[in-house]
Coordinates of C-alpha atoms and ligand atoms in Angstrom, one line a residue:
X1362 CA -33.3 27.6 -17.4
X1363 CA -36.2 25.3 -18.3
X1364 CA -35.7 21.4 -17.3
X1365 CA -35.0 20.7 -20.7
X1366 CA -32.2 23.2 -20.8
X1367 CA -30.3 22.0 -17.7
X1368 CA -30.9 18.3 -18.6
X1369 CA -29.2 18.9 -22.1
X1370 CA -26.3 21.3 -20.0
X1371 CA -26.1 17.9 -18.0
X1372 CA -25.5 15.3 -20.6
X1373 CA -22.7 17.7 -22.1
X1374 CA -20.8 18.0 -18.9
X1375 CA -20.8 14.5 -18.4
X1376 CA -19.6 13.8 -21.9
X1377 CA -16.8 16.0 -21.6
X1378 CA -15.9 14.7 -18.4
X1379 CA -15.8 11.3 -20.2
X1380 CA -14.6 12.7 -23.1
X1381 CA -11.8 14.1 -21.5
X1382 CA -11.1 11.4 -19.1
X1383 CA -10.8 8.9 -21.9
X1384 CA -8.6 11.1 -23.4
X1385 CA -6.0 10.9 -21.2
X1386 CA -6.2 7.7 -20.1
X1387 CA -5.6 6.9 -23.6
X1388 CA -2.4 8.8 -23.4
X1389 CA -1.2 6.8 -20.3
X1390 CA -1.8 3.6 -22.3
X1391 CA -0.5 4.8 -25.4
X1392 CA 3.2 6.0 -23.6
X1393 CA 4.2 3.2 -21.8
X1394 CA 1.5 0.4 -23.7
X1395 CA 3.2 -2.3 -21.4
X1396 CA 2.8 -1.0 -18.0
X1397 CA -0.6 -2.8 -17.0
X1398 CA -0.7 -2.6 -13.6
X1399 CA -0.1 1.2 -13.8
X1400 CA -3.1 1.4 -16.5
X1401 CA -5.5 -0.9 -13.7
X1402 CA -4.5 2.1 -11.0
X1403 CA -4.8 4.9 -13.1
X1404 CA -7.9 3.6 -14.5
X1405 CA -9.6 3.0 -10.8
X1406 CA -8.7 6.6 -10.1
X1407 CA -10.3 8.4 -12.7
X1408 CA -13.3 6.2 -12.8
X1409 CA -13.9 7.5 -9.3
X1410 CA -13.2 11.0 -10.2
X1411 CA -16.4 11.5 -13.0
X1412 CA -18.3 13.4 -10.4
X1413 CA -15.9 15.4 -9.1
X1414 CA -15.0 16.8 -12.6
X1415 CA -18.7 17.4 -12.9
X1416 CA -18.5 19.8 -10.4
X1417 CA -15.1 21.0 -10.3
X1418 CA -14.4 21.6 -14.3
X1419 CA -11.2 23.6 -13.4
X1420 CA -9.1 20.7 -12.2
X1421 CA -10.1 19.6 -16.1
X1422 CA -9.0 23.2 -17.3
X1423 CA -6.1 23.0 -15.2
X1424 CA -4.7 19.9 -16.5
X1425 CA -4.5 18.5 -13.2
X1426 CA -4.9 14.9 -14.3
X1427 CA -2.7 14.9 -17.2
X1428 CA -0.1 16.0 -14.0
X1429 CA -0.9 13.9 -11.6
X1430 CA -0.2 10.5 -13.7
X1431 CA 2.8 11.7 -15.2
X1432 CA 6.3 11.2 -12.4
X1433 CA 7.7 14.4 -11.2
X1434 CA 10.9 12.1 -11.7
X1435 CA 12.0 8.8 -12.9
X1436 CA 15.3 7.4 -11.6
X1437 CA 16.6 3.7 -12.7
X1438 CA 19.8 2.6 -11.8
X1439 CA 22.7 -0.3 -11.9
X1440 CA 22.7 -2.4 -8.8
X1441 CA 25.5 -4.5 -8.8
X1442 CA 26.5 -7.1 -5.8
X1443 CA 28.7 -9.7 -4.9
X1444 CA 27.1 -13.2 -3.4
X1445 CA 29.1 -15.1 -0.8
X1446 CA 31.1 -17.6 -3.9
X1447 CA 32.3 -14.5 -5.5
X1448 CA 30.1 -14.1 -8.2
X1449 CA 28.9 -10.5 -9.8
X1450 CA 25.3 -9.8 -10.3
X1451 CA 23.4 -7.1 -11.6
X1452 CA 19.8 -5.8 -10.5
X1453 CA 18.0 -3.0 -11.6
X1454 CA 17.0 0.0 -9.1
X1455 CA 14.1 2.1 -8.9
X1456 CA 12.8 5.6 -7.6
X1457 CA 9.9 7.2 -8.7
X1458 CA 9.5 10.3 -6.8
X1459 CA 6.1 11.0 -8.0
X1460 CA 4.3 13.9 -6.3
X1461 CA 5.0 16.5 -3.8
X1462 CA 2.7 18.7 -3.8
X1463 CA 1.9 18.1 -0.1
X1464 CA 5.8 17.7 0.8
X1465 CA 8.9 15.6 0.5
X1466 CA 8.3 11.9 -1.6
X1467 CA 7.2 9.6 0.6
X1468 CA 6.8 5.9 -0.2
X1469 CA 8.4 2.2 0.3
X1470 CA 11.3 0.4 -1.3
X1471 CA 10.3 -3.3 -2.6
X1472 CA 12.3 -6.2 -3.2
X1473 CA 11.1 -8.9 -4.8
X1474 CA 12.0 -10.4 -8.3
X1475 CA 8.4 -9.6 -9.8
X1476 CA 9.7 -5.2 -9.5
X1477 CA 9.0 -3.3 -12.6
X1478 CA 8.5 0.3 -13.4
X1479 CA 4.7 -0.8 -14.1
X1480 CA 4.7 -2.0 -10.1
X1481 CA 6.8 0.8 -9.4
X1482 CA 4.4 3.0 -10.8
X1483 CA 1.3 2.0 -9.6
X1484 CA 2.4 2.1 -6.2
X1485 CA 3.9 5.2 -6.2
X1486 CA 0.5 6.9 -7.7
X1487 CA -1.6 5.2 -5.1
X1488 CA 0.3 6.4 -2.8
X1489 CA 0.1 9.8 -3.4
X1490 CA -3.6 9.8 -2.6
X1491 CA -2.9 7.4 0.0
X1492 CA -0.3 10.3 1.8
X1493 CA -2.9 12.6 1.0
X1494 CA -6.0 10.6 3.0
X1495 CA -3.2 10.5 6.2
X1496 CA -3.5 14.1 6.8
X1497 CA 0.0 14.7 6.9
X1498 CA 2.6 16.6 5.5
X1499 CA 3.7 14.1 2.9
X1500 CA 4.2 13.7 -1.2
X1501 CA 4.1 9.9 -2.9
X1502 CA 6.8 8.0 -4.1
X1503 CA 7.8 4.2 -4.7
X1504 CA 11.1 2.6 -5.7
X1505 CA 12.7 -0.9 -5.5
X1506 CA 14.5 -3.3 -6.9
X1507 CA 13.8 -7.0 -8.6
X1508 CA 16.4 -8.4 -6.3
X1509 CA 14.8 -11.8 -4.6
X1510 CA 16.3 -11.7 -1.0
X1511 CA 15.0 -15.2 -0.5
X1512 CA 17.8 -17.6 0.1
X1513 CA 20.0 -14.8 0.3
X1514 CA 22.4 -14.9 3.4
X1515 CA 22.7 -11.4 5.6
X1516 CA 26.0 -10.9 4.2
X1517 CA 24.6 -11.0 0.5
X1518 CA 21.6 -9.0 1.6
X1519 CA 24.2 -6.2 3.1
X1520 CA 25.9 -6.0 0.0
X1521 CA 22.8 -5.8 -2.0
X1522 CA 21.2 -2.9 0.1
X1523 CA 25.1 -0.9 0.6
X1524 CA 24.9 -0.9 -3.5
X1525 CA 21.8 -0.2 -3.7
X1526 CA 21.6 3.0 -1.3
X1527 CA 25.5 3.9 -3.1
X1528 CA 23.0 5.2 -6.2
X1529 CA 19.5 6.1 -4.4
X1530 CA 21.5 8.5 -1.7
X1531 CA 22.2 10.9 -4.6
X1532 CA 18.3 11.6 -5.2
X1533 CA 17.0 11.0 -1.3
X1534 CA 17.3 13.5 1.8
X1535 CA 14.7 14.1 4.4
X1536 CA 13.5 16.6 3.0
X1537 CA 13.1 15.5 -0.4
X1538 CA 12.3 11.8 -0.6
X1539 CA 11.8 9.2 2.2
X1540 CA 12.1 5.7 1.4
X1541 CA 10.7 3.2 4.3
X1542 CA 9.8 -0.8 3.6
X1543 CA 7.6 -2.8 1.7
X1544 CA 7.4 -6.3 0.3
X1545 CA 11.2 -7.9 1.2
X1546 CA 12.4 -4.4 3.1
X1547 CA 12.2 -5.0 6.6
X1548 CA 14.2 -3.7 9.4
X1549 CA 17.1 -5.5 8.6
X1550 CA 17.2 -4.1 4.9
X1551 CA 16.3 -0.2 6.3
X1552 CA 19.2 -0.4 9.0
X1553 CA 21.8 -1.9 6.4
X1554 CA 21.1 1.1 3.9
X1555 CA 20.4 3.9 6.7
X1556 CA 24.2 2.5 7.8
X1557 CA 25.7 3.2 3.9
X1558 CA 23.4 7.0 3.6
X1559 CA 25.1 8.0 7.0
X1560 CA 28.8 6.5 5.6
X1561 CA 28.1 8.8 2.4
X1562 CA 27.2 11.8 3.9
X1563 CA 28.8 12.0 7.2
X1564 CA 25.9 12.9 8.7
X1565 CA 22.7 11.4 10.9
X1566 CA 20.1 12.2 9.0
X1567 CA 18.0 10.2 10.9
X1568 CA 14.9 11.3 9.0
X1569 CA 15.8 9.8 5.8
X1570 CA 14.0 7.1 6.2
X1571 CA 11.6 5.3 8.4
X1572 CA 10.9 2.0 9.7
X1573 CA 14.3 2.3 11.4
X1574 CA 15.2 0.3 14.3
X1575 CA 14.0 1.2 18.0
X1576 CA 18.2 1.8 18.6
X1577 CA 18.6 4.6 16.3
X1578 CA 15.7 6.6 15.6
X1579 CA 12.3 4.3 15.1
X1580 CA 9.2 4.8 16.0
X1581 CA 7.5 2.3 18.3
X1582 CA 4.5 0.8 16.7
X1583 CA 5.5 1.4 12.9
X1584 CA 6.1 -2.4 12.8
X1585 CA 2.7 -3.1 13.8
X1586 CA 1.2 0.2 12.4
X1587 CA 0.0 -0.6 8.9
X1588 CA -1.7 -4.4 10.3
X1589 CA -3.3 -2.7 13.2
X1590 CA -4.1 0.3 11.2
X1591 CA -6.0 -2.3 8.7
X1592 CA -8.1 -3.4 11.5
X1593 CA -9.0 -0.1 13.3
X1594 CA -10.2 1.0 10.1
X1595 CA -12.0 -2.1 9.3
X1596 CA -13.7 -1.9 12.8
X1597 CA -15.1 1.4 11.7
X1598 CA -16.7 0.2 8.6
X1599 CA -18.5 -2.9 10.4
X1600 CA -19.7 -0.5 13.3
X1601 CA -21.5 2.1 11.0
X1602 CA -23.3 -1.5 9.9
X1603 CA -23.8 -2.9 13.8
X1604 CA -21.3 -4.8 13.4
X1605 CA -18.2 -5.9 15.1
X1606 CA -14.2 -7.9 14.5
X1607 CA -15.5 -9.0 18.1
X1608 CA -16.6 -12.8 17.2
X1609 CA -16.0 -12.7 13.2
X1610 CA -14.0 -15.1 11.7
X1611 CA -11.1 -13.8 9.6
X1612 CA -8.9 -14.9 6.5
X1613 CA -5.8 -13.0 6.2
X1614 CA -3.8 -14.0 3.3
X1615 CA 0.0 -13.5 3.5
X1616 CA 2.1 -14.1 6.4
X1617 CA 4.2 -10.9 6.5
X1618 CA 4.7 -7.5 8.3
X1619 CA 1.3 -6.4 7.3
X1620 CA -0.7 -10.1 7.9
X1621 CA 0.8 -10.8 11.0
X1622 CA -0.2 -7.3 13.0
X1623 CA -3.6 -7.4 11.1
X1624 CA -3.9 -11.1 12.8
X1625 CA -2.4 -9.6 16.5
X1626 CA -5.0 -7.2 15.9
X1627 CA -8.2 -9.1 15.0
X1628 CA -7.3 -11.9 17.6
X1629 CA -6.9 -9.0 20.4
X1630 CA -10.8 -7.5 19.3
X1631 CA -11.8 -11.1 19.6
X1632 CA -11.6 -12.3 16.0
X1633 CA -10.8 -16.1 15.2
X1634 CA -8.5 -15.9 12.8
X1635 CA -8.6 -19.3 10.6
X1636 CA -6.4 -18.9 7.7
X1637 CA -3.3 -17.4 6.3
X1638 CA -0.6 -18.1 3.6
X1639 CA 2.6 -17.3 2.0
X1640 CA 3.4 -17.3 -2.2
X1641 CA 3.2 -21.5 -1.6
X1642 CA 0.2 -22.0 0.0
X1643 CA -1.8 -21.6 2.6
X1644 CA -2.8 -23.4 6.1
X1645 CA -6.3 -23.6 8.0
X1646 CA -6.8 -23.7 11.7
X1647 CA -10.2 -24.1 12.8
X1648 CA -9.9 -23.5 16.2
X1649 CA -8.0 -20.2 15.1
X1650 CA -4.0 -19.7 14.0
X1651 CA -1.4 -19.7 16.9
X1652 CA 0.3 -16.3 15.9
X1653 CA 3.8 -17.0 18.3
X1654 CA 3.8 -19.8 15.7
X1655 CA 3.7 -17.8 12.7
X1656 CA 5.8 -15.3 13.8
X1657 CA 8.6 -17.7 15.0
X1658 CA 8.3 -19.7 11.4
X1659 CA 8.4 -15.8 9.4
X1660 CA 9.5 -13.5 11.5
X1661 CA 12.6 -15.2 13.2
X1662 CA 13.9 -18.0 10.5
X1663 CA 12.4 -16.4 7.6
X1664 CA 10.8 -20.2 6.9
X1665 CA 7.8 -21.5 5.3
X1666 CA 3.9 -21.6 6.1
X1667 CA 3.5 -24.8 5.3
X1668 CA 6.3 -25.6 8.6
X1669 CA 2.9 -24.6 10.8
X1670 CA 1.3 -28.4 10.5
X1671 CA 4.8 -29.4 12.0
X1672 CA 3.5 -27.7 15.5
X1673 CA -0.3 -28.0 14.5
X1674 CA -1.0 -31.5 12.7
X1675 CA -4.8 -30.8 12.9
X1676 CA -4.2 -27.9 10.8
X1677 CA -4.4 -28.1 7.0
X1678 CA -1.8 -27.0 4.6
X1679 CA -3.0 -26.4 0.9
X1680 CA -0.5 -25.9 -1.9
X1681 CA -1.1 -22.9 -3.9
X1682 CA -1.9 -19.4 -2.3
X1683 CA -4.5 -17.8 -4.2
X1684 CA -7.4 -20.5 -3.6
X1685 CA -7.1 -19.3 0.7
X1686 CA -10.3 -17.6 -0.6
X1687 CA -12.3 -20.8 -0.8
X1688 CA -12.0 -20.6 3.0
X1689 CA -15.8 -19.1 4.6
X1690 CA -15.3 -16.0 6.3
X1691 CA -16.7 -12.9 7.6
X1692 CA -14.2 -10.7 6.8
X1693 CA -11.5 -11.6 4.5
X1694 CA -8.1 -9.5 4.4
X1695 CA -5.6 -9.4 1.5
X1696 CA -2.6 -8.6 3.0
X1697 CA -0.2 -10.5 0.4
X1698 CA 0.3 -8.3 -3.2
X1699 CA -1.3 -6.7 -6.0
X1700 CA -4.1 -8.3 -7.9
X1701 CA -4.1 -11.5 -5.3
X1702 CA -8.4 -11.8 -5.2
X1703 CA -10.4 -12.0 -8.6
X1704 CA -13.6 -11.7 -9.4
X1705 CA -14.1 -15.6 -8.8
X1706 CA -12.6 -15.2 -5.6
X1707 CA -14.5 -12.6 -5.0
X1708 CA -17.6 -14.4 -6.2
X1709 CA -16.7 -17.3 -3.7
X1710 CA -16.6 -15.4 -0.7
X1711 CA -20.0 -13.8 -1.3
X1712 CA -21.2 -17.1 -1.7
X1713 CA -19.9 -18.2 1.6
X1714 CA -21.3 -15.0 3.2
X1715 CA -18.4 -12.7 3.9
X1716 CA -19.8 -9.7 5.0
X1717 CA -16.2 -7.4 4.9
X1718 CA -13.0 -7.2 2.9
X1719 CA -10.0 -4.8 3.7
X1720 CA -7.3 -4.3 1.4
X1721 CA -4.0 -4.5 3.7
X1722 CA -1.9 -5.2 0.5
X1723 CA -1.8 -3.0 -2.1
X1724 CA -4.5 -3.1 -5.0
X1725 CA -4.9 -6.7 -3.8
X1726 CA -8.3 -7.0 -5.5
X1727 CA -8.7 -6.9 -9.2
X1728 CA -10.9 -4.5 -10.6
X1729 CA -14.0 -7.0 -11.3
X1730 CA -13.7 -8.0 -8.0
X1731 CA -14.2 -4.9 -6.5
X1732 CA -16.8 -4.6 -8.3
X1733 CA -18.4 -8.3 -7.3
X1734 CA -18.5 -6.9 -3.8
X1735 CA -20.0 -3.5 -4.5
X1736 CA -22.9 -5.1 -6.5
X1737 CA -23.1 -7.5 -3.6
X1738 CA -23.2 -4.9 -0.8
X1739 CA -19.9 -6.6 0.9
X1740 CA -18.3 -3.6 2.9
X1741 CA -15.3 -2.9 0.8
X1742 CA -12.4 -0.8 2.2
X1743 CA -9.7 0.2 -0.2
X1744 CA -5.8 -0.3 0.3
X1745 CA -5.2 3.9 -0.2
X1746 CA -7.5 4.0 3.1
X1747 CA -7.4 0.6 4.8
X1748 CA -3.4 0.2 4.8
X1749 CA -2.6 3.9 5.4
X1750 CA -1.8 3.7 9.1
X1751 CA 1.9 2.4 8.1
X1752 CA 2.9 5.3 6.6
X1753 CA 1.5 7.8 8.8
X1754 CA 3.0 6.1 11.4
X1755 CA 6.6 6.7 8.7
X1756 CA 5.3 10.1 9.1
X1757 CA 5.2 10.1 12.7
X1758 CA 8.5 9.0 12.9
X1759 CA 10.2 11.6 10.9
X1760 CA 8.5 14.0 13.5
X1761 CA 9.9 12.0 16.1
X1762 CA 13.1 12.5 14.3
X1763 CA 12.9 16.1 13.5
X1764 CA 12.2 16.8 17.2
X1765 CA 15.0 14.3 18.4
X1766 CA 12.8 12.6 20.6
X1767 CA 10.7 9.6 21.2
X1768 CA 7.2 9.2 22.2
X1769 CA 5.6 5.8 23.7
X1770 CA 4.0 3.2 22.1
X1771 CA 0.5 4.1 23.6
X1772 CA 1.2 7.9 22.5
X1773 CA 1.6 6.0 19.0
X1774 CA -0.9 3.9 18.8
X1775 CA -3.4 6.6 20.2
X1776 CA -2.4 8.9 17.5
X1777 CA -2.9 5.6 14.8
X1778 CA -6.2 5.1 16.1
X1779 CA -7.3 8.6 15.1
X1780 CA -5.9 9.1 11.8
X1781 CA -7.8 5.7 11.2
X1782 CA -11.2 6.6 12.3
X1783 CA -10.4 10.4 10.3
X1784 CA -9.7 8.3 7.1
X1785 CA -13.1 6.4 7.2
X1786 CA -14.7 9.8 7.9
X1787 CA -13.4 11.1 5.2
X1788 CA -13.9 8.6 2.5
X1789 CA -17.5 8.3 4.1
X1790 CA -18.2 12.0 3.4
X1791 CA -16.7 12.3 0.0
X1792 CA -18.4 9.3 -1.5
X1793 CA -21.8 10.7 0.0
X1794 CA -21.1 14.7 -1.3
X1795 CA -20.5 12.7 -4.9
X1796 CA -23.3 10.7 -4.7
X1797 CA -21.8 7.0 -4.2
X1798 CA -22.5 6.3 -0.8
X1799 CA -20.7 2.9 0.7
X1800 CA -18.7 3.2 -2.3
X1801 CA -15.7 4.1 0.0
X1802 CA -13.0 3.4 -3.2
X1803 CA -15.1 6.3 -4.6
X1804 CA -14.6 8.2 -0.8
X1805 CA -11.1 7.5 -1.0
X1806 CA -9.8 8.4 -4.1
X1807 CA -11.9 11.5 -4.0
X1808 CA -10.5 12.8 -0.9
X1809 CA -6.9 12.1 -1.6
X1810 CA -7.3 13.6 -5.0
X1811 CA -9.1 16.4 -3.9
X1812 CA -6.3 17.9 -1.3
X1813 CA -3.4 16.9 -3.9
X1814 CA -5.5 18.8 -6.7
X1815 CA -6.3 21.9 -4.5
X1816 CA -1.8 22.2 -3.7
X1817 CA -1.0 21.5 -7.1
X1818 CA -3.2 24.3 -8.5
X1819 CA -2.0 26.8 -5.4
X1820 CA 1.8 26.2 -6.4
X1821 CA 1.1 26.7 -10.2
X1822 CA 2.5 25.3 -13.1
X1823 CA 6.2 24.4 -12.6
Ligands
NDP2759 P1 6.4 -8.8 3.5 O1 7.5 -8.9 2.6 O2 6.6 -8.6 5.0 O3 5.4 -10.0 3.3 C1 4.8 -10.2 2.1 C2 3.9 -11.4 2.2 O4 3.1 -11.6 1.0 C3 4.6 -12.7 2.4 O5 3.8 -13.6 3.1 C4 4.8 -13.2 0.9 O6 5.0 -14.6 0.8 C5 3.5 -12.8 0.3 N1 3.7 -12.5 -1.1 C6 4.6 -11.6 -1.6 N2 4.5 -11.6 -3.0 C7 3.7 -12.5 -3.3 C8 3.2 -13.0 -4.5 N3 3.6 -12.5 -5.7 N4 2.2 -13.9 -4.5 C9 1.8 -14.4 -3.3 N5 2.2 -14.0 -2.1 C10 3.1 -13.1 -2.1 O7 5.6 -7.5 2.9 P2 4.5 -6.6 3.7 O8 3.7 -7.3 4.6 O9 5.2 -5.4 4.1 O10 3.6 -6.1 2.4 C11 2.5 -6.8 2.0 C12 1.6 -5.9 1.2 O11 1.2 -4.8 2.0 C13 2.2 -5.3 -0.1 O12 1.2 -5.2 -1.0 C14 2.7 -4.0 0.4 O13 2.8 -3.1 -0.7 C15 1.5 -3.6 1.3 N6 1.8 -2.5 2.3 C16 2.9 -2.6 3.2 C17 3.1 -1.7 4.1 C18 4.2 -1.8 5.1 O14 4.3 -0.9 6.0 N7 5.0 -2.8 5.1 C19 2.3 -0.5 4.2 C20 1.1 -0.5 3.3 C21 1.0 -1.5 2.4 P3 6.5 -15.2 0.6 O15 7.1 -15.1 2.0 O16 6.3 -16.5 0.1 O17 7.2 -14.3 -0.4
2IT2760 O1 2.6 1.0 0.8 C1 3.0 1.7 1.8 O2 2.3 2.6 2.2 C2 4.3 1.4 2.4 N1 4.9 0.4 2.0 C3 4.8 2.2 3.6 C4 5.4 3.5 3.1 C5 6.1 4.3 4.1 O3 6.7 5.3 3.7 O4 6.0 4.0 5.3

């Protein structure tokens, strides 16, 4: 073939690959023209997968991605409660058992009043490639509910989850879909619903779902996994770059399961840890946050942020979370919810020098702010990679559970550590095979896809 040849074979496999892309993505859009923060996910992914088509046409001629966006199943449902004056009230459940071509559905539940299938959705795809990136034996799936448990007593929050399980045991098992926490679905919420599954099926299925308490089948260190997780992989990505979370100073936005174990974390490398924040605001401690306080303001009495500067007056408390990212930093965290950090945010932080961001939350960062710290060369680590270690440790814990046994929380945390440093590997290598190196979004949705591809196209078309 003369130069002229290949060049011109070149420009028509790209277009295709565009072509085609475009094509479905338009599909996506077209479907379900409301569901935005779906189209922002789906959108990220394919971006990242140009390359890969290039090379690999047959996951094209396949119809691999055509698959992979569309929900293996959709399941909404009628929650209905009872508060503590006697009066009815309806939610609206959700399970989207998206993808298990590399085993049972895996994926949180999420209560907050902002759930929609669009959330839903977006989650539950980015988990797929997420599960993938883990290394283990797991599909993706989402589901939750736009029930607000704030204010809620623990009576009202038991009736809630009892209802709410009554529907989602019919669809769950553990070996077909796994539910575990997310935003609002903490221990309390997984024991209260594990209690109504067992009820239902007279049986201890102890592996249907994780983050369970210590007493009946939990893992040690899946409370802390997906923080710490966050920060052994964000250690990685500053030591290729000689540097370190030794001595940095760190903004975490957020103040729950996943902010306050990134904070333990970083403060236990030898990070200062300035700032963090809840939906109201945010608070700044020069000198570095006191994490017993946090914890005994959000962990124990479910209170406020702002209650820090009660303990702390030389702190600051600033109404209104999103502007924690006017706080100079080395390495900034989003650990709160999707689309948290835009691209003036993102501009801001550059300004002031930060020299890492990890995504604990997921899809925390807009899309033009990702791309504000890629064009600035800010180490950028991606929530399918960065936030990963809570679910493998989920995944951990079913083993735990299928063996009926326990191990310690070093044997844990050892076993954390290295699925950590094999993520980064991972996303390093397949950004660099595709040509993006340090574009570790790129590394990370190419891997995940990659392994989900290869299993869908082994099992056929069913
Ligand atoms: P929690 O419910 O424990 O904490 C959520 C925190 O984020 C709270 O501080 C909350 O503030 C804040 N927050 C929630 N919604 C908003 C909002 N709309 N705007 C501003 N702040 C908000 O949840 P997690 O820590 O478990 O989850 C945090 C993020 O991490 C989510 O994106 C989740 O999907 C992701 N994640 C969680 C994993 C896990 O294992 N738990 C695993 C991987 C990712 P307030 O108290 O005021 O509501
Ligand atoms: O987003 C996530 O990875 C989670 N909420 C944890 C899922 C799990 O099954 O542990």
């Amino acid at each position: 073939m003369t130069n002229a040849i290949s060049e011109k074979s070149s420009t028509n496999k790209k277009q295709n690959v565009h072509d085609y892309l475009k094509k479905v993505y338009e599909t996506v859009v077209t479907r379900d023209p409301n569901e935005t923060e779906f189209h922002q996910a789906v959108a990220l992914i394919f971006k990242s997968l140009i390359p890969v088509l290039e090379k690999y046409p047959t996951y094209m001629e396949k119809g691999i991605l055509e698959q992979i966006i569309e929900p293996e199943r959709v399941i909404t449902f009628r929650v209905p409660w009872v508060d503590d004056e006697g009066n009815t009230h309806v939610n609206r459940g959700f399970r989207v058992q998206f993808n298990s071509a590399l085993g049972p559905f895996k994926g949180g539940l999420r209560f907050h009043p902002s759930v929609n299938l669009s959330i839903v959705k977006f989650l539950g795809l980015e988990q797929i490639i997420k599960n993938s990136l883990t290394g283990q034996p797991i599909g993706g799936g989402k589901g939750g509910a736009d029930f607000d448990p704030k204010g809620k007593s623990d009576n009202e929050i038991m009736r809630f989850c009892r209802s709410f399980m009554t529907e989602l045991a019919k669809y769950i098992g553990p070996n077909t879909d796994i539910p575990a926490g997310d935003i609002g679905v903490g221990a309390r919420e997984i024991g209260f619903m594990f209690g109504q599954y067992k009820k239902m099926r007279s049986s201890f299925d102890a592996g249907v779902l994780t983050g369970k308490g210590l007493e009946y089948g939990g893992s040690l260190a899946r409370t802390e996994a997906t923080g710490y997780g966050t920060i052994y992989f964000l250690e990685e990505m500053l030591k290729d770059k000689d540097l370190s979370v030794s001595g940095s100073t760190v903004v975490v936005s957020g103040s729950g399961n996943v902010s306050i174990y990134a904070i333990e974390k970083a403060m236990e490398l030898g990070a200062t840890v300035v700032a963090c924040s809840d939906s109201d605001g945010y608070i700044y401690h020069a000198n570095g946050i006191d994490l017993d306080v946090v914890k005994e303001i959000k962990e124990v009495n479910n209170g406020r942020i702002s209650e820090y500067i009660e303990t702390y007056p030389e702190a600051t408390y600033v109404e209104g979370c999103t502007s924690i990212w006017e706080v100079p930093c080395d390495v900034a965290l989003p650990c709160a919810t999707q689309n948290e950090l835009d691209e003036d945010a993102a501009g801001l932080l550059v300004q002031n020098g930060v020299k890492a961001v990890g995504e604990g939350a997921n899809m925390p960062c807009n899309t033009e702010a990702i791309d504000v710290f890629l064009d600035n060369d800010v180490l950028y680590g991606p929530a399918k990679a960065v936030n990963a270690g809570g679910v493998a440790v989920s995944a951990l814990e079913m083993a735990q559970n299928s063996m009926r046994m326990s191990w310690t929380f070093e044997e844990v945390d050892a076993q954390l550590q290295e699925i950590m440093k094999n993520i980064y590997q991972n996303c390093v290598a397949a950004s660099g095979e595709f040509g993006l190196p340090g574009n570790l979004e790129a590394g990370a949705n190419i891997a995940g896809f990659r392994k989900v591809a290869d299993a869908m196209i082994a099992q056929g078309v069913v």
